[in-house]
Amino acid sequence: MPFPSRDAPLVQRVEHRLKSAARALGTADPFAPSRDLFMRTFAYPADDPRYRDNALMPMAAPFEPSFSETQPGKLRFTIEPLPPQASSIDRRDESTREMRRLVGSFMGGDALRWFDQASEPYRGFARPGGNLDYGAFFGSSFDRDGLYASKIYYELPDGGGMIDDMPISLGRIVRPALQLVPGLKPLFTTMAAQRDMGGQRLTFACTEPLRLADLQPVMDVLGIGHRLPGIMQMLGLVLGGRFELPAHGALLAFGEGPNGPDFEIYVLLAAIPDVPPSFLSLLTMGLAERPRGLAALERWMGAFTPEDEHWPGRFSIVSLRTDATAPPRVSLYLRPVEFELPPEALQVAA
């Protein structure tokens, strides 16, 4: 299949990359289940400047693949659904429809009933003209057997409303975070449905500088304080000895899984002024004692490297997720080189 030209609809590039990556990773076709949504989201040419202002991947097409050490070999991606001119309410509603369709079709009635109940407070809280920006993001994960997981990220209104509508168990987890970590701003809640389980999380932006050591009190309250040294060791390694993140340089996510509270810290690499040039080498060094995870990362990078390139693109986020029984595990988010807007498109938009 020849690589699509820049004047072809961007959906052709998305299809090409997803199917190529699926072959490399040995997964089912990730394009066909959401073909209609992809067609409507990426209908403009690849270099159309209207793509630049999306909330997921500014200055590039809103398509973000990611690697997860906890899901080796799976093909994961997130999109900002619908074309650039769509409203936040339309994105929220379309993400909900797509999630319900996939969950009902691939995971069955029990999973759909769980999602309908969990998402009810977030599907109708905003009115046209309200204070939402993007509304929602949508994501999926595939393995060799087909759809493994489907995810929706519901944007929360300014001021972090809707926390009181969360499950009681999740509220008991996020309230200590608000009390013990200064400057947290609720951003979005994530609903994830997998074949065997479903879960909800709340993600905060850190609007003030964050010292990693200052996470100890909240992690102690959640019973996972023993995991902080592992987080600091890995982030200190890949960030060249940095243990303090600037304001707006990190996100913190809290949820509840089979092993109790879980926690994830996302480092927004574009906000870090001195990320080492050898970032990826340092990351692979940190994974050296986990050869399965390292091999999966190398395979994933190959799957998302274009045929005429030596590199898949720029990494936008590195995260570490942990709970009481699982040590911190790495996820890496990619800004694919083939979906970057060319300089002339950005100049036209400006």
Coordinates of C-alpha atoms in Angstrom, one line a residue:
M1 CA 0.0 0.0 0.0
P2 CA 1.7 3.2 -1.1
F3 CA 2.1 6.0 1.4
P4 CA -0.6 8.6 1.0
S5 CA 0.3 12.0 -0.4
R6 CA -0.2 15.2 1.7
D7 CA -3.1 16.4 -0.5
A8 CA -5.0 13.1 0.2
P9 CA -7.4 13.0 3.1
L10 CA -5.5 12.5 6.4
V11 CA -7.6 9.4 7.1
Q12 CA -5.6 7.6 4.5
R13 CA -2.4 8.2 6.5
V14 CA -4.1 7.1 9.7
E15 CA -5.3 3.9 8.1
H16 CA -1.9 3.2 6.6
R17 CA -0.1 3.7 9.9
L18 CA -2.6 1.7 12.0
K19 CA -2.7 -1.2 9.7
S20 CA 1.1 -1.2 9.3
A21 CA 1.6 -1.1 13.0
A22 CA -1.0 -3.9 13.5
R23 CA 1.0 -6.1 11.2
A24 CA 4.3 -5.3 13.0
L25 CA 2.7 -6.0 16.4
G26 CA 0.6 -8.9 15.4
T27 CA -2.7 -7.4 16.4
A28 CA -6.1 -7.3 14.8
D29 CA -7.0 -4.5 12.4
P30 CA -7.6 -1.4 14.7
F31 CA -9.0 0.8 11.8
A32 CA -12.1 -1.1 10.7
P33 CA -14.0 -1.1 14.0
S34 CA -14.0 2.8 14.1
R35 CA -13.8 3.4 10.3
D36 CA -16.7 5.8 10.2
L37 CA -15.4 8.0 13.1
F38 CA -11.9 8.1 11.5
M39 CA -13.4 9.1 8.2
R40 CA -15.2 12.0 9.7
T41 CA -12.4 13.1 12.0
F42 CA -9.6 13.1 9.4
A43 CA -11.4 14.2 6.3
Y44 CA -9.1 17.1 5.4
P45 CA -5.7 16.8 3.7
A46 CA -2.7 15.9 5.8
D47 CA -1.3 19.5 5.7
D48 CA -4.5 21.3 6.4
P49 CA -3.8 24.1 8.9
R50 CA -7.2 23.6 10.6
Y51 CA -5.7 20.6 12.5
R52 CA -3.3 22.8 14.4
D53 CA -5.5 24.0 17.2
N54 CA -6.7 20.7 18.6
A55 CA -6.3 20.1 22.4
L56 CA -4.8 16.6 22.1
M57 CA -1.8 17.3 19.9
P58 CA -1.4 21.0 19.1
M59 CA 0.4 21.8 15.8
A60 CA -0.2 18.3 14.6
A61 CA -3.0 15.9 13.7
P62 CA -5.0 14.8 16.8
F63 CA -3.7 11.2 16.8
E64 CA -1.6 9.9 19.6
P65 CA -0.2 6.4 19.8
S66 CA 1.2 5.2 23.1
F67 CA 3.2 2.3 24.6
S68 CA 2.4 0.7 27.9
E69 CA 4.7 -1.6 29.8
T70 CA 1.7 -3.1 31.4
Q71 CA 0.2 -3.9 28.0
P72 CA 3.1 -5.1 25.9
G73 CA 2.4 -5.9 22.3
K74 CA -0.9 -4.1 22.3
L75 CA -1.7 -1.3 19.8
R76 CA -3.0 1.8 21.7
F77 CA -4.1 5.2 20.4
T78 CA -6.1 8.2 21.4
I79 CA -7.8 10.7 19.1
E80 CA -9.7 14.0 19.4
P81 CA -12.9 12.9 17.5
L82 CA -14.7 14.8 14.8
P83 CA -13.3 17.5 12.5
P84 CA -11.7 20.7 13.7
Q85 CA -14.9 22.8 13.6
A86 CA -16.9 20.4 15.8
S87 CA -18.1 21.7 19.2
S88 CA -17.0 20.4 22.6
I89 CA -20.5 19.0 23.1
D90 CA -20.5 17.2 19.8
R91 CA -17.1 15.6 20.7
R92 CA -18.4 14.5 24.1
D93 CA -21.6 13.0 22.6
E94 CA -19.8 11.4 19.7
S95 CA -17.2 9.8 22.0
T96 CA -20.0 8.5 24.2
R97 CA -21.8 7.0 21.2
E98 CA -18.6 5.3 19.9
M99 CA -17.7 4.0 23.3
R100 CA -21.2 2.5 23.7
R101 CA -21.1 1.0 20.3
L102 CA -17.8 -0.7 20.7
V103 CA -18.4 -1.8 24.3
G104 CA -21.8 -3.3 23.4
S105 CA -20.5 -5.0 20.2
F106 CA -17.3 -6.4 21.5
M107 CA -17.7 -6.7 25.3
G108 CA -21.3 -7.4 25.9
G109 CA -24.3 -6.2 27.9
D110 CA -22.8 -6.3 31.3
A111 CA -19.9 -4.0 30.2
L112 CA -22.3 -1.7 28.5
R113 CA -24.5 -1.4 31.6
W114 CA -21.4 -0.6 33.7
F115 CA -20.4 2.2 31.3
D116 CA -23.9 3.6 31.1
Q117 CA -24.1 3.9 34.8
A118 CA -20.6 5.2 35.4
S119 CA -20.8 7.8 32.6
E120 CA -24.3 9.1 33.3
P121 CA -23.1 12.2 35.3
Y122 CA -20.7 13.2 32.6
R123 CA -22.8 12.8 29.5
G124 CA -25.1 15.8 30.0
F125 CA -23.5 18.2 32.4
A126 CA -22.5 20.9 29.9
R127 CA -24.8 23.1 27.8
P128 CA -24.0 24.8 24.5
G129 CA -22.0 27.9 25.4
G130 CA -20.7 26.3 28.6
N131 CA -17.1 26.3 29.7
L132 CA -15.8 23.1 28.0
D133 CA -12.8 23.3 25.6
Y134 CA -12.6 20.0 23.7
G135 CA -15.3 18.0 25.4
A136 CA -13.8 14.5 25.2
F137 CA -11.0 12.4 23.8
F138 CA -11.5 8.8 22.7
G139 CA -9.1 5.9 22.7
S140 CA -8.8 2.1 21.9
S141 CA -6.4 -0.7 22.5
F142 CA -6.1 -3.8 20.3
D143 CA -4.4 -7.2 20.6
R144 CA -4.4 -10.3 18.4
D145 CA -8.0 -11.2 19.4
G146 CA -9.5 -7.8 18.5
L147 CA -10.6 -4.9 20.8
Y148 CA -8.9 -5.2 24.1
A149 CA -10.0 -1.9 25.7
S150 CA -12.0 1.2 24.9
K151 CA -11.5 4.5 26.7
I152 CA -13.2 7.9 26.9
Y153 CA -11.7 11.0 28.6
Y154 CA -14.5 13.3 29.7
E155 CA -13.3 16.9 30.2
L156 CA -14.4 18.4 33.5
P157 CA -15.8 22.0 33.6
D158 CA -13.6 24.8 34.8
G159 CA -13.3 24.6 38.6
G160 CA -13.3 20.8 38.6
G161 CA -17.1 20.3 39.0
M162 CA -18.5 16.8 39.0
I163 CA -16.2 15.3 41.7
D164 CA -19.1 14.8 44.0
D165 CA -20.7 12.7 41.3
M166 CA -17.9 10.2 41.3
P167 CA -18.2 6.7 42.9
I168 CA -17.8 6.9 46.7
S169 CA -14.7 4.8 46.6
L170 CA -13.0 7.0 44.0
G171 CA -13.9 10.1 46.0
R172 CA -12.2 8.7 49.0
I173 CA -9.0 8.4 46.9
V174 CA -9.0 11.8 45.2
R175 CA -10.0 14.0 48.1
P176 CA -6.7 13.3 50.0
A177 CA -4.9 14.3 46.8
L178 CA -6.6 17.7 46.7
Q179 CA -5.8 18.2 50.4
L180 CA -2.2 17.1 50.4
V181 CA -0.8 18.2 46.9
P182 CA -1.0 22.0 46.4
G183 CA -2.1 23.4 43.1
L184 CA -4.1 20.4 41.7
K185 CA -6.7 21.3 39.1
P186 CA -9.1 18.5 37.9
L187 CA -8.9 18.0 34.1
F188 CA -10.8 15.0 33.0
T189 CA -12.2 11.7 34.2
T190 CA -11.4 8.5 32.3
M191 CA -13.7 5.6 31.8
A192 CA -11.9 2.5 30.6
A193 CA -13.7 -0.8 29.7
Q194 CA -11.6 -3.9 29.2
R195 CA -12.7 -7.4 28.4
D196 CA -12.6 -8.5 32.0
M197 CA -13.1 -5.2 33.9
G198 CA -14.0 -1.5 33.9
G199 CA -12.5 1.4 35.8
Q200 CA -12.7 5.1 36.4
R201 CA -9.9 7.6 37.2
L202 CA -9.5 11.3 37.8
T203 CA -6.6 13.2 36.3
F204 CA -5.3 16.5 37.7
A205 CA -3.0 19.1 36.3
C206 CA -0.2 20.3 38.6
T207 CA -0.5 24.1 38.3
E208 CA 2.4 24.7 40.8
P209 CA 5.9 23.3 40.8
L210 CA 6.0 19.7 42.1
R211 CA 8.8 18.1 44.1
L212 CA 8.5 14.4 43.7
A213 CA 9.3 13.9 47.4
D214 CA 6.2 15.9 48.3
L215 CA 4.1 13.1 46.9
Q216 CA 5.0 10.9 49.9
P217 CA 2.1 12.1 52.2
V218 CA -0.7 11.4 49.7
M219 CA 0.9 8.1 48.6
D220 CA 1.2 7.0 52.3
V221 CA -2.5 7.8 52.9
L222 CA -3.4 5.6 49.8
G223 CA -1.2 2.8 51.1
I224 CA 1.3 3.0 48.2
G225 CA 4.0 5.2 49.8
H226 CA 6.5 2.3 49.4
R227 CA 6.3 2.9 45.6
L228 CA 7.6 6.5 45.6
P229 CA 11.4 5.5 45.6
G230 CA 10.9 3.5 42.4
I231 CA 9.1 6.4 40.8
M232 CA 11.9 8.8 41.8
Q233 CA 14.6 6.5 40.7
M234 CA 13.2 6.1 37.1
L235 CA 12.2 9.8 36.6
G236 CA 15.5 11.0 38.1
L237 CA 17.3 8.7 35.6
V238 CA 15.4 9.7 32.4
L239 CA 15.2 13.4 33.4
G240 CA 19.0 13.7 34.1
G241 CA 18.8 14.0 37.9
R242 CA 15.7 16.3 38.0
F243 CA 13.4 15.6 41.0
E244 CA 11.3 18.8 40.7
L245 CA 8.9 19.5 37.9
P246 CA 7.8 23.0 36.8
A247 CA 4.3 24.3 37.1
H248 CA 2.1 22.7 34.4
G249 CA 4.8 20.1 33.8
A250 CA 3.0 17.1 35.2
L251 CA -0.4 15.4 35.5
L252 CA -1.4 13.1 38.4
A253 CA -4.1 10.4 38.0
F254 CA -5.8 8.5 40.7
G255 CA -8.1 5.5 40.4
E256 CA -9.1 2.2 42.0
G257 CA -8.2 -1.2 40.6
P258 CA -8.3 -4.8 41.7
N259 CA -5.5 -4.1 44.2
G260 CA -6.9 -0.9 45.7
P261 CA -5.9 2.7 44.9
D262 CA -3.7 3.2 41.9
F263 CA -1.6 6.2 40.9
E264 CA 0.0 7.5 37.8
I265 CA 2.3 10.5 37.2
Y266 CA 2.6 11.9 33.7
V267 CA 5.6 14.1 32.9
L268 CA 4.8 16.5 30.0
L269 CA 8.2 16.6 28.3
A270 CA 7.6 19.8 26.3
A271 CA 7.3 21.6 29.6
I272 CA 10.6 20.4 30.9
P273 CA 13.4 22.8 29.9
D274 CA 16.3 20.4 30.1
V275 CA 15.2 17.0 29.0
P276 CA 18.5 15.1 28.3
P277 CA 19.2 14.5 24.6
S278 CA 19.8 10.9 25.6
F279 CA 16.3 10.6 27.1
L280 CA 15.4 7.4 25.3
S281 CA 18.7 5.8 26.0
L282 CA 18.3 6.6 29.7
L283 CA 14.8 5.1 29.6
T284 CA 16.0 1.9 28.0
M285 CA 18.7 1.8 30.6
G286 CA 16.0 2.0 33.3
L287 CA 14.2 -0.9 31.6
A288 CA 17.3 -3.1 31.3
E289 CA 16.3 -5.2 34.3
R290 CA 12.9 -5.8 32.7
P291 CA 13.8 -7.4 29.3
R292 CA 10.2 -8.2 28.4
G293 CA 9.2 -4.5 28.7
L294 CA 12.3 -3.3 26.9
A295 CA 11.8 -5.7 24.0
A296 CA 8.1 -4.6 23.7
L297 CA 9.2 -0.9 23.6
E298 CA 11.7 -1.6 20.8
R299 CA 9.1 -3.5 18.8
W300 CA 6.5 -0.7 19.3
M301 CA 8.9 1.9 18.2
G302 CA 9.6 0.0 15.0
A303 CA 5.9 -0.4 14.4
F304 CA 5.4 3.4 14.4
T305 CA 8.5 4.4 12.5
P306 CA 7.6 5.3 8.9
E307 CA 9.2 3.3 6.1
D308 CA 11.3 6.3 5.0
E309 CA 12.3 7.5 8.5
H310 CA 14.7 6.3 11.2
W311 CA 12.7 7.6 14.1
P312 CA 8.9 7.4 14.9
G313 CA 8.7 11.0 16.1
R314 CA 8.9 13.0 19.3
F315 CA 7.9 11.7 22.7
S316 CA 5.3 14.0 24.4
I317 CA 4.8 12.2 27.7
V318 CA 6.4 9.6 29.9
S319 CA 4.4 8.2 32.7
L320 CA 4.7 5.8 35.6
R321 CA 1.8 3.8 37.0
T322 CA 1.7 1.8 40.2
D323 CA -0.4 0.3 43.0
A324 CA 0.1 -1.6 46.3
T325 CA 1.2 -4.8 44.5
A326 CA 2.7 -3.6 41.2
P327 CA 5.9 -1.6 41.0
P328 CA 6.0 1.5 38.8
R329 CA 5.6 0.6 35.1
V330 CA 6.4 2.9 32.1
S331 CA 4.1 4.3 29.4
L332 CA 5.4 6.5 26.6
Y333 CA 3.3 8.8 24.4
L334 CA 4.3 9.6 20.8
R335 CA 3.9 12.6 18.6
P336 CA 4.3 10.8 15.2
V337 CA 6.6 12.5 12.7
E338 CA 4.3 11.7 9.8
F339 CA 1.4 13.6 11.5
E340 CA 3.3 16.8 12.2
L341 CA 2.0 19.8 10.2
P342 CA 4.5 21.2 7.7
P343 CA 5.9 24.7 8.5
E344 CA 4.0 26.3 5.7
A345 CA 0.7 25.1 7.1
L346 CA 1.5 26.6 10.5
Q347 CA 2.5 29.9 8.8
V348 CA -0.8 30.0 6.9
A349 CA -2.7 29.4 10.1
A350 CA -0.8 32.0 12.0

